[in-house]
Amino acid sequence: MARQFFVGGNFKLNPSSLQASTSLIETLNNANLDPKTEVVIAPPALYVIPVQQIVRKDVKVAAQNCYFKESGAFTGEISPKQLVDAGIPYVILGHSERRTLFHEDSALVATKTRSAIDAGLKVIFCIGETLEQRESGKTAEVCEEQLKAFVGVSKEVDWSKIVIAYEPVWAIGTGKVATSAQAQETHADIRAYLVKAVSPAVASSVQILYGGSVTAANCKELAQQPDVDGFLVGGASLKPEFVDIINARK
Ligand code: PEP
């Protein structure tokens, strides 16, 4: 079965007021979006519920992070169960900013992913290499290592609850987008790893998004690659061009 095109908008710690978030949502609400694209937006945690209340129903809302515990003495955290209770269907986990700035290692990301899926969330699971790793030919190895931690705790997991986002760290927020050939090669390597480590059926059905400086200008070529099933978009998701990215295959 063909994989559905998927575009996520990661607002990160933006914008800095609810009013500004509201005007972003109004742009989306009034736009002509390709009905074949699944669209998910991830506002900052504080705005997840108000955004969900005003956004059009065909656009889903994600949290940008969550913890693996259900409740307890974990100051500052949000639990998967609370997200499900609030009607939030998705969470982004393993974003490179979480891995580097907040020291989340692959084992923690894997535990969080397992716990989020078990609670009923869908997970946008981010992986990707640094520039140094790419230049030393380690891209596939790094992606594998990041996935392997999850595969190790994923027995009997429902892979339809996972979307993989391949986001080379050197391309995130830098304006340096991967070429369509680089994205395609790494996405194909990720699928090849999943064939071995999980199953051919999962490898061919899981959606793999590309993320890293995607814009209206570069999205169409990337979207033509056979193993690129959509995008995770940071900076451009805060701009009107997000609509063009959603419509990249239109
Ligand atoms: C991201 O943070 O997930 C991202 C891809 O950012 P940007 O599009 O700004 O590079």
Short mmCIF file of N, CA, C and O in Angstrom, two decimals, residues 61-113:
data_model
loop_
_atom_site.label_atom_id
_atom_site.label_comp_id
_atom_site.label_asym_id
_atom_site.label_seq_id
_atom_site.Cartn_x
_atom_site.Cartn_y
_atom_site.Cartn_z
N VAL A 61 -2.48 17.66 16.19
CA VAL A 61 -1.54 18.38 17.06
C VAL A 61 -0.60 17.38 17.74
O VAL A 61 -1.02 16.29 18.13
N ALA A 62 0.65 17.79 17.87
CA ALA A 62 1.66 16.95 18.54
C ALA A 62 2.29 17.73 19.68
O ALA A 62 2.41 18.97 19.62
N ALA A 63 2.74 17.01 20.70
CA ALA A 63 3.64 17.61 21.70
C ALA A 63 5.06 17.47 21.16
O ALA A 63 5.32 16.62 20.31
N GLN A 64 5.95 18.31 21.65
CA GLN A 64 7.34 18.26 21.16
C GLN A 64 8.20 17.32 21.98
O GLN A 64 9.39 17.10 21.67
N ASN A 65 7.63 16.79 23.06
CA ASN A 65 8.40 15.94 23.96
C ASN A 65 7.44 15.36 24.99
O ASN A 65 6.36 15.90 25.20
N CYS A 66 7.80 14.26 25.61
CA CYS A 66 7.12 13.82 26.83
C CYS A 66 8.06 12.88 27.58
O CYS A 66 9.08 12.46 27.05
N TYR A 67 7.71 12.60 28.82
CA TYR A 67 8.53 11.71 29.66
C TYR A 67 7.99 10.29 29.51
O TYR A 67 6.99 10.05 28.84
N PHE A 68 8.64 9.32 30.17
CA PHE A 68 8.15 7.95 30.03
C PHE A 68 7.27 7.50 31.19
O PHE A 68 6.60 6.48 31.10
N LYS A 69 7.27 8.29 32.29
CA LYS A 69 6.45 7.91 33.45
C LYS A 69 5.05 8.47 33.29
O LYS A 69 4.84 9.52 32.68
N GLU A 70 4.12 7.79 33.93
CA GLU A 70 2.71 8.19 33.84
C GLU A 70 2.40 9.39 34.73
O GLU A 70 1.59 10.26 34.40
N SER A 71 3.02 9.44 35.91
CA SER A 71 2.79 10.54 36.87
C SER A 71 3.88 10.43 37.93
O SER A 71 4.65 9.47 37.93
N GLY A 72 3.94 11.40 38.83
CA GLY A 72 4.89 11.30 39.93
C GLY A 72 5.76 12.53 40.07
O GLY A 72 5.47 13.60 39.54
N ALA A 73 6.87 12.36 40.81
CA ALA A 73 7.73 13.49 41.16
C ALA A 73 8.76 13.72 40.04
O ALA A 73 9.93 13.33 40.15
N PHE A 74 8.31 14.32 38.95
CA PHE A 74 9.17 14.56 37.78
C PHE A 74 8.92 16.00 37.31
O PHE A 74 8.27 16.24 36.28
N THR A 75 9.42 16.93 38.10
CA THR A 75 9.14 18.35 37.88
C THR A 75 9.43 18.77 36.43
O THR A 75 10.51 18.49 35.91
N GLY A 76 8.47 19.44 35.86
CA GLY A 76 8.66 20.00 34.51
C GLY A 76 8.28 19.07 33.38
O GLY A 76 8.32 19.47 32.23
N GLU A 77 7.92 17.84 33.70
CA GLU A 77 7.65 16.87 32.64
C GLU A 77 6.15 16.75 32.33
O GLU A 77 5.30 17.14 33.14
N ILE A 78 5.86 16.18 31.16
CA ILE A 78 4.49 15.88 30.75
C ILE A 78 4.46 14.39 30.46
O ILE A 78 5.41 13.86 29.86
N SER A 79 3.38 13.71 30.85
CA SER A 79 3.36 12.26 30.62
C SER A 79 2.56 11.91 29.36
O SER A 79 1.65 12.64 28.96
N PRO A 80 2.88 10.74 28.76
CA PRO A 80 2.11 10.28 27.61
C PRO A 80 0.63 10.16 27.97
O PRO A 80 -0.24 10.52 27.16
N LYS A 81 0.35 9.68 29.18
CA LYS A 81 -1.05 9.50 29.57
C LYS A 81 -1.78 10.85 29.61
O LYS A 81 -2.95 10.94 29.22
N GLN A 82 -1.09 11.88 30.10
CA GLN A 82 -1.73 13.21 30.13
C GLN A 82 -2.01 13.72 28.72
O GLN A 82 -3.03 14.35 28.47
N LEU A 83 -1.08 13.44 27.80
CA LEU A 83 -1.32 13.88 26.41
C LEU A 83 -2.54 13.16 25.83
O LEU A 83 -3.39 13.79 25.18
N VAL A 84 -2.60 11.86 26.07
CA VAL A 84 -3.75 11.10 25.56
C VAL A 84 -5.04 11.65 26.20
O VAL A 84 -6.05 11.87 25.51
N ASP A 85 -4.99 11.91 27.49
CA ASP A 85 -6.16 12.43 28.20
C ASP A 85 -6.61 13.78 27.62
O ASP A 85 -7.79 14.10 27.57
N ALA A 86 -5.63 14.58 27.16
CA ALA A 86 -5.94 15.89 26.58
C ALA A 86 -6.34 15.78 25.11
O ALA A 86 -6.59 16.79 24.45
N GLY A 87 -6.36 14.57 24.58
CA GLY A 87 -6.78 14.38 23.19
C GLY A 87 -5.68 14.70 22.18
O GLY A 87 -5.97 14.94 21.00
N ILE A 88 -4.43 14.72 22.62
CA ILE A 88 -3.31 15.01 21.71
C ILE A 88 -2.82 13.67 21.13
O ILE A 88 -2.42 12.79 21.89
N PRO A 89 -2.84 13.52 19.82
CA PRO A 89 -2.54 12.19 19.27
C PRO A 89 -1.07 11.88 19.04
O PRO A 89 -0.69 10.71 18.92
N TYR A 90 -0.21 12.92 18.90
CA TYR A 90 1.18 12.70 18.48
C TYR A 90 2.17 13.30 19.47
O TYR A 90 1.87 14.28 20.16
N VAL A 91 3.38 12.76 19.46
CA VAL A 91 4.49 13.40 20.16
C VAL A 91 5.75 13.24 19.31
O VAL A 91 5.93 12.21 18.64
N ILE A 92 6.58 14.28 19.30
CA ILE A 92 7.90 14.20 18.65
C ILE A 92 8.88 13.73 19.73
O ILE A 92 8.91 14.29 20.83
N LEU A 93 9.68 12.72 19.42
CA LEU A 93 10.69 12.27 20.38
C LEU A 93 12.04 12.14 19.68
O LEU A 93 12.11 11.84 18.48
N GLY A 94 13.10 12.39 20.44
CA GLY A 94 14.45 12.21 19.92
C GLY A 94 14.93 13.32 19.01
O GLY A 94 15.93 13.14 18.29
N HIS A 95 14.26 14.47 19.04
CA HIS A 95 14.74 15.58 18.20
C HIS A 95 16.20 15.89 18.58
O HIS A 95 16.58 15.79 19.74
N SER A 96 16.99 16.30 17.60
CA SER A 96 18.42 16.49 17.88
C SER A 96 18.65 17.58 18.93
O SER A 96 19.65 17.54 19.66
N GLU A 97 17.72 18.54 19.03
CA GLU A 97 17.89 19.56 20.09
C GLU A 97 17.70 18.92 21.46
O GLU A 97 18.34 19.32 22.43
N ARG A 98 16.81 17.94 21.56
CA ARG A 98 16.65 17.21 22.84
C ARG A 98 17.88 16.36 23.11
O ARG A 98 18.36 16.25 24.23
N ARG A 99 18.40 15.74 22.04
CA ARG A 99 19.56 14.86 22.24
C ARG A 99 20.79 15.66 22.64
O ARG A 99 21.53 15.26 23.52
N THR A 100 21.00 16.83 22.00
CA THR A 100 22.24 17.56 22.29
C THR A 100 22.08 18.54 23.47
O THR A 100 22.81 18.44 24.44
N LEU A 101 21.08 19.41 23.42
CA LEU A 101 20.95 20.43 24.48
C LEU A 101 20.49 19.83 25.80
O LEU A 101 20.81 20.33 26.86
N PHE A 102 19.67 18.77 25.71
CA PHE A 102 19.10 18.21 26.96
C PHE A 102 19.62 16.80 27.24
O PHE A 102 19.06 16.09 28.08
N HIS A 103 20.68 16.44 26.53
CA HIS A 103 21.45 15.21 26.83
C HIS A 103 20.60 13.94 26.83
O HIS A 103 20.80 13.06 27.66
N GLU A 104 19.64 13.85 25.92
CA GLU A 104 18.85 12.61 25.84
C GLU A 104 19.60 11.60 24.97
O GLU A 104 19.88 11.88 23.81
N ASP A 105 19.91 10.46 25.54
CA ASP A 105 20.62 9.47 24.73
C ASP A 105 19.61 8.52 24.07
O ASP A 105 18.40 8.56 24.34
N SER A 106 20.13 7.65 23.19
CA SER A 106 19.25 6.78 22.42
C SER A 106 18.44 5.84 23.32
O SER A 106 17.30 5.50 23.00
N ALA A 107 19.02 5.42 24.44
CA ALA A 107 18.30 4.52 25.35
C ALA A 107 17.09 5.24 25.95
O ALA A 107 15.98 4.68 26.03
N LEU A 108 17.28 6.50 26.37
CA LEU A 108 16.16 7.25 26.94
C LEU A 108 15.08 7.51 25.87
O LEU A 108 13.88 7.34 26.12
N VAL A 109 15.52 7.89 24.68
CA VAL A 109 14.56 8.15 23.60
C VAL A 109 13.76 6.87 23.30
O VAL A 109 12.54 6.92 23.10
N ALA A 110 14.44 5.74 23.33
CA ALA A 110 13.76 4.47 23.07
C ALA A 110 12.73 4.17 24.16
O ALA A 110 11.59 3.78 23.87
N THR A 111 13.11 4.38 25.41
CA THR A 111 12.18 4.13 26.53
C THR A 111 10.97 5.05 26.43
O THR A 111 9.82 4.63 26.62
N LYS A 112 11.24 6.32 26.11
CA LYS A 112 10.14 7.27 25.98
C LYS A 112 9.21 6.89 24.83
O LYS A 112 7.98 7.00 24.93
N THR A 113 9.81 6.42 23.74
CA THR A 113 9.00 6.06 22.56
C THR A 113 8.10 4.88 22.89
O THR A 113 6.91 4.88 22.57
#
